[in-house]
mmCIF file of C-alpha atoms in Angstrom:
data_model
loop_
_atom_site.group_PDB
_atom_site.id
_atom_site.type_symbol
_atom_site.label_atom_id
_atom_site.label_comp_id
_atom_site.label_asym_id
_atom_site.label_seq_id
_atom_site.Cartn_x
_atom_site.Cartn_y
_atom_site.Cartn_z
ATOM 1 C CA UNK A 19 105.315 -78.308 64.654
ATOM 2 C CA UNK A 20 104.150 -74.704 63.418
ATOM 3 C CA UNK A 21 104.946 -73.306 60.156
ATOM 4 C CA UNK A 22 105.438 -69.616 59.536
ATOM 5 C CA UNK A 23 104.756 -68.122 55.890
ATOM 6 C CA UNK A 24 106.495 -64.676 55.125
ATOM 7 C CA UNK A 25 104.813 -63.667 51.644
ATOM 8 C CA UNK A 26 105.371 -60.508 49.137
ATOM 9 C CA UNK A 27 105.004 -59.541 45.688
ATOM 10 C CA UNK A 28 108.463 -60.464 44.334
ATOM 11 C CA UNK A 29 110.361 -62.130 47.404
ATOM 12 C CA UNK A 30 113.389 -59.969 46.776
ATOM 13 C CA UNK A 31 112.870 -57.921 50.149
ATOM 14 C CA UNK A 32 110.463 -57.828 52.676
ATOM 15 C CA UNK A 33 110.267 -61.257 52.837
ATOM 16 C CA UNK A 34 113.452 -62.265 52.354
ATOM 17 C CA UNK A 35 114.146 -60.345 55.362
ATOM 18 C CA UNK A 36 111.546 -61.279 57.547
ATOM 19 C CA UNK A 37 112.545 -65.349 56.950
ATOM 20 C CA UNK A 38 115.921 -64.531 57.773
ATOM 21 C CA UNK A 39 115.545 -62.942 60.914
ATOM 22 C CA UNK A 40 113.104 -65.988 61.806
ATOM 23 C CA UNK A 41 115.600 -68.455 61.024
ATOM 24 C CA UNK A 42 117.865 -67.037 63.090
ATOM 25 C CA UNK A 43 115.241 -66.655 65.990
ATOM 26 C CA UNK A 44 114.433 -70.301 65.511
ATOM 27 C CA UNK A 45 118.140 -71.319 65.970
ATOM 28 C CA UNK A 46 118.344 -68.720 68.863
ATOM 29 C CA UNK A 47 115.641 -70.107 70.787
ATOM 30 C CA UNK A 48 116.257 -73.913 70.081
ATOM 31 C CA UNK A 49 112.688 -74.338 68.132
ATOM 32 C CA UNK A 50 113.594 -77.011 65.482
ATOM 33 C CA UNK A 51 109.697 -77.132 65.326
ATOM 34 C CA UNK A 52 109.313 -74.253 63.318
ATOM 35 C CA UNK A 53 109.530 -74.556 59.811
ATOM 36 C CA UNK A 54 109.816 -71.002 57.922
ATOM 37 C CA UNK A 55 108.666 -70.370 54.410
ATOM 38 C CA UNK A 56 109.109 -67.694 52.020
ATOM 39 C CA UNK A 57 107.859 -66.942 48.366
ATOM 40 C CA UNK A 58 106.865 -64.297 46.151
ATOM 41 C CA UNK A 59 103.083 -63.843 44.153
ATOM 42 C CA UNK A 60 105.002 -62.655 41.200
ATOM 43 C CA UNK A 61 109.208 -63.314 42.191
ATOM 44 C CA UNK A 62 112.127 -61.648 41.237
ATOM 45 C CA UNK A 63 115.238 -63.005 39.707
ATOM 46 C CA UNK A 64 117.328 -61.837 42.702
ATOM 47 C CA UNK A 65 116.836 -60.638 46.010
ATOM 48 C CA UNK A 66 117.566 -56.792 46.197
ATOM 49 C CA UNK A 67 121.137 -56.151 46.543
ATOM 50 C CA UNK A 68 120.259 -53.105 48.694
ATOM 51 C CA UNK A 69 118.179 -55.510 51.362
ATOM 52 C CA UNK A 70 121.495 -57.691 51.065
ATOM 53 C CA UNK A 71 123.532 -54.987 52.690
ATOM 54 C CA UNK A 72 121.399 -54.206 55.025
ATOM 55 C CA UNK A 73 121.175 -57.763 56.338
ATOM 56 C CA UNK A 74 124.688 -57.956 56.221
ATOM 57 C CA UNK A 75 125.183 -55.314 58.866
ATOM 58 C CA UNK A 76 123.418 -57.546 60.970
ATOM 59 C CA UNK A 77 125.363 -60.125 60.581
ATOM 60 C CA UNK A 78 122.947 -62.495 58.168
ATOM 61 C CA UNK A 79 124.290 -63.499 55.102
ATOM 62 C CA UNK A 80 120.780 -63.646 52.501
ATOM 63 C CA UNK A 81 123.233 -63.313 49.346
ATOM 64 C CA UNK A 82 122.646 -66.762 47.900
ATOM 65 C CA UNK A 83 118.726 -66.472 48.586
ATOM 66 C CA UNK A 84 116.895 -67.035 45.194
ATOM 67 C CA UNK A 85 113.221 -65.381 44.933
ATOM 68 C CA UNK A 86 110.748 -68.201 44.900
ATOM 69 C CA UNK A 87 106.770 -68.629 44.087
ATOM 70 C CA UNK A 88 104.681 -69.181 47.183
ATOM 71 C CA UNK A 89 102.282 -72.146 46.304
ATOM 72 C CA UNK A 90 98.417 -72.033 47.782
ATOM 73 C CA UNK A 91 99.309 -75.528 49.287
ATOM 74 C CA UNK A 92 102.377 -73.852 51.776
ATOM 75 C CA UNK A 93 99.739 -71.412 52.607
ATOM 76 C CA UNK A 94 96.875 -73.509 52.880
ATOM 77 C CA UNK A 95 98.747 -75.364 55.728
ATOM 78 C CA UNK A 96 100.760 -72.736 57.360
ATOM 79 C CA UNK A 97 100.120 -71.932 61.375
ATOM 80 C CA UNK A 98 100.764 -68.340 60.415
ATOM 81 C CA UNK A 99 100.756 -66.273 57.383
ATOM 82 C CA UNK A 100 102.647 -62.632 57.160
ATOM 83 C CA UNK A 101 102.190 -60.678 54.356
ATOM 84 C CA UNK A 102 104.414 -57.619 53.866
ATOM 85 C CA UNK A 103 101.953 -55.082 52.608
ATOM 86 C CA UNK A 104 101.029 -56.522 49.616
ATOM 87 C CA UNK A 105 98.228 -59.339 49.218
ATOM 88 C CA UNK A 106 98.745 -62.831 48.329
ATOM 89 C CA UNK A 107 95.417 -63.819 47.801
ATOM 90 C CA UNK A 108 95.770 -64.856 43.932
ATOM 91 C CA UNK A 109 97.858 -67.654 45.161
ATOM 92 C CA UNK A 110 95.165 -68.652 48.114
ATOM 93 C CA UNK A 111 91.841 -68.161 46.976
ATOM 94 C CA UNK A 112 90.493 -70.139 49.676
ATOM 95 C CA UNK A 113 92.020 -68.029 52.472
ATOM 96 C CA UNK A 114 94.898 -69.419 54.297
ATOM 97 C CA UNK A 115 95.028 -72.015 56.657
ATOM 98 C CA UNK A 116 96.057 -70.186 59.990
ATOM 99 C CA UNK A 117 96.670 -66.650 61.361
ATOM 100 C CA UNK A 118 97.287 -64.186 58.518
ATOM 101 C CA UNK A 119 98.791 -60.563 59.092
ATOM 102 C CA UNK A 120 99.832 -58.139 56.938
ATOM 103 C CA UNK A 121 102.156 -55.960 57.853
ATOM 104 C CA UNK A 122 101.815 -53.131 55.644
ATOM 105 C CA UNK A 123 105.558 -52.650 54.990
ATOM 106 C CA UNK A 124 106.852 -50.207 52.126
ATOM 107 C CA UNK A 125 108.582 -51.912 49.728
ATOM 108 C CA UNK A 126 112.595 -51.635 49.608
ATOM 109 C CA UNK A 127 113.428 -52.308 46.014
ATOM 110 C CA UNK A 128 114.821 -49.062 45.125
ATOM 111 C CA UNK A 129 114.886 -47.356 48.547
ATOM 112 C CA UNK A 130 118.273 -45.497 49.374
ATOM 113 C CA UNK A 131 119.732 -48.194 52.498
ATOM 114 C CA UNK A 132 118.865 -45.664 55.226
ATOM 115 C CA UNK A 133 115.083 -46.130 54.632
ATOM 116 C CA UNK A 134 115.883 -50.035 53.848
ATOM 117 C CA UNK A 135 117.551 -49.812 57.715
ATOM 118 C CA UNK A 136 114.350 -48.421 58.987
ATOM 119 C CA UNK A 137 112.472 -51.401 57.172
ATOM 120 C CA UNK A 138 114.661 -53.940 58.313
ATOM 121 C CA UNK A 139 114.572 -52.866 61.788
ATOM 122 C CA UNK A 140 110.014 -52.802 61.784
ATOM 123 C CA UNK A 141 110.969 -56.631 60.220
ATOM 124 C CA UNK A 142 113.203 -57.529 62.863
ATOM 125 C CA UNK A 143 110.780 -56.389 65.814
ATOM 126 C CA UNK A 144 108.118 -58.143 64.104
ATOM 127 C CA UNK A 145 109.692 -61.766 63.654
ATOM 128 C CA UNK A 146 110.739 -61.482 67.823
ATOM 129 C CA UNK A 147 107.329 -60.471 68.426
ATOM 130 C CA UNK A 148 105.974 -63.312 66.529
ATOM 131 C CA UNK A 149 108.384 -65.668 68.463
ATOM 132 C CA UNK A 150 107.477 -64.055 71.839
ATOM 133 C CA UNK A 151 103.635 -64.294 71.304
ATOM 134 C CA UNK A 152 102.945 -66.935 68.502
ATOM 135 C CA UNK A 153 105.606 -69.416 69.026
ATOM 136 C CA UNK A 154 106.712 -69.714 72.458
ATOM 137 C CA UNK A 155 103.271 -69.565 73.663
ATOM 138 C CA UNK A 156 102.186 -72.252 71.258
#
């Protein structure tokens, strides 16, 4: 089993994304061993409608997603922590439990969609690279 932590300020974005695309990676390449967890430091009401269109020109459906709080225990026993640019170390004083990388991501609430396409796509090349290296090699 490995667990994979995608992490951000508000969990309206980045995040959001990021999860996504590893869900559908997961179902992709048949690894019902991964469990994927998302969360915010400080969350949102609603994920960013703007991130919602831009996941729905690939094809993923985030709509009915609901920002949540990351808690220090998902962290604390997560194979793999991603933070978006942002730090999520008020929720895991201790440090977390596995890999941790931050991705340094700008954030998309706001952004026009063309620069939330460019985000999107980094996110997307990041989860598959996680999958490729992390996961399948695990």
């Amino acid at each position: 089993m490995t667990t994979l932590a995608f992490v951000c300020v508000r969990n309206a974005g980045r995040s959001q994304m990021a999860a996504a695309f590893a869900r559908r990676e997961r179902s992709r390449r048949n690894r019902a061993d991964v469990t994927i967890i998302t969360g915010g430091t400080r969350p949102a009401e609603e994920v960013n409608d703007v991130v919602v269109a831009a996941m729905d020109e690939r094809g993923i459906d985030i709509a009915d997603r609901t920002p949540r709080a990351v808690e220090p225990s998902e962290l604390a026993v997560a194979d793999a922590v991603f933070t978006m640019g942002c730090d999520a170390a008020d929720v895991c004083p201790a440090g977390y439990g596995g890999v941790h990388e931050d991705w340094a991501l700008p954030d998309p609430g706001g952004a026009p969609l063309e620069d939330v396409r460019d985000i999107r796509d980094e996110i997307e090349t990041r989860v598959t690279a996680v999958f490729d290296e992390f996961v399948d090699s695990s």
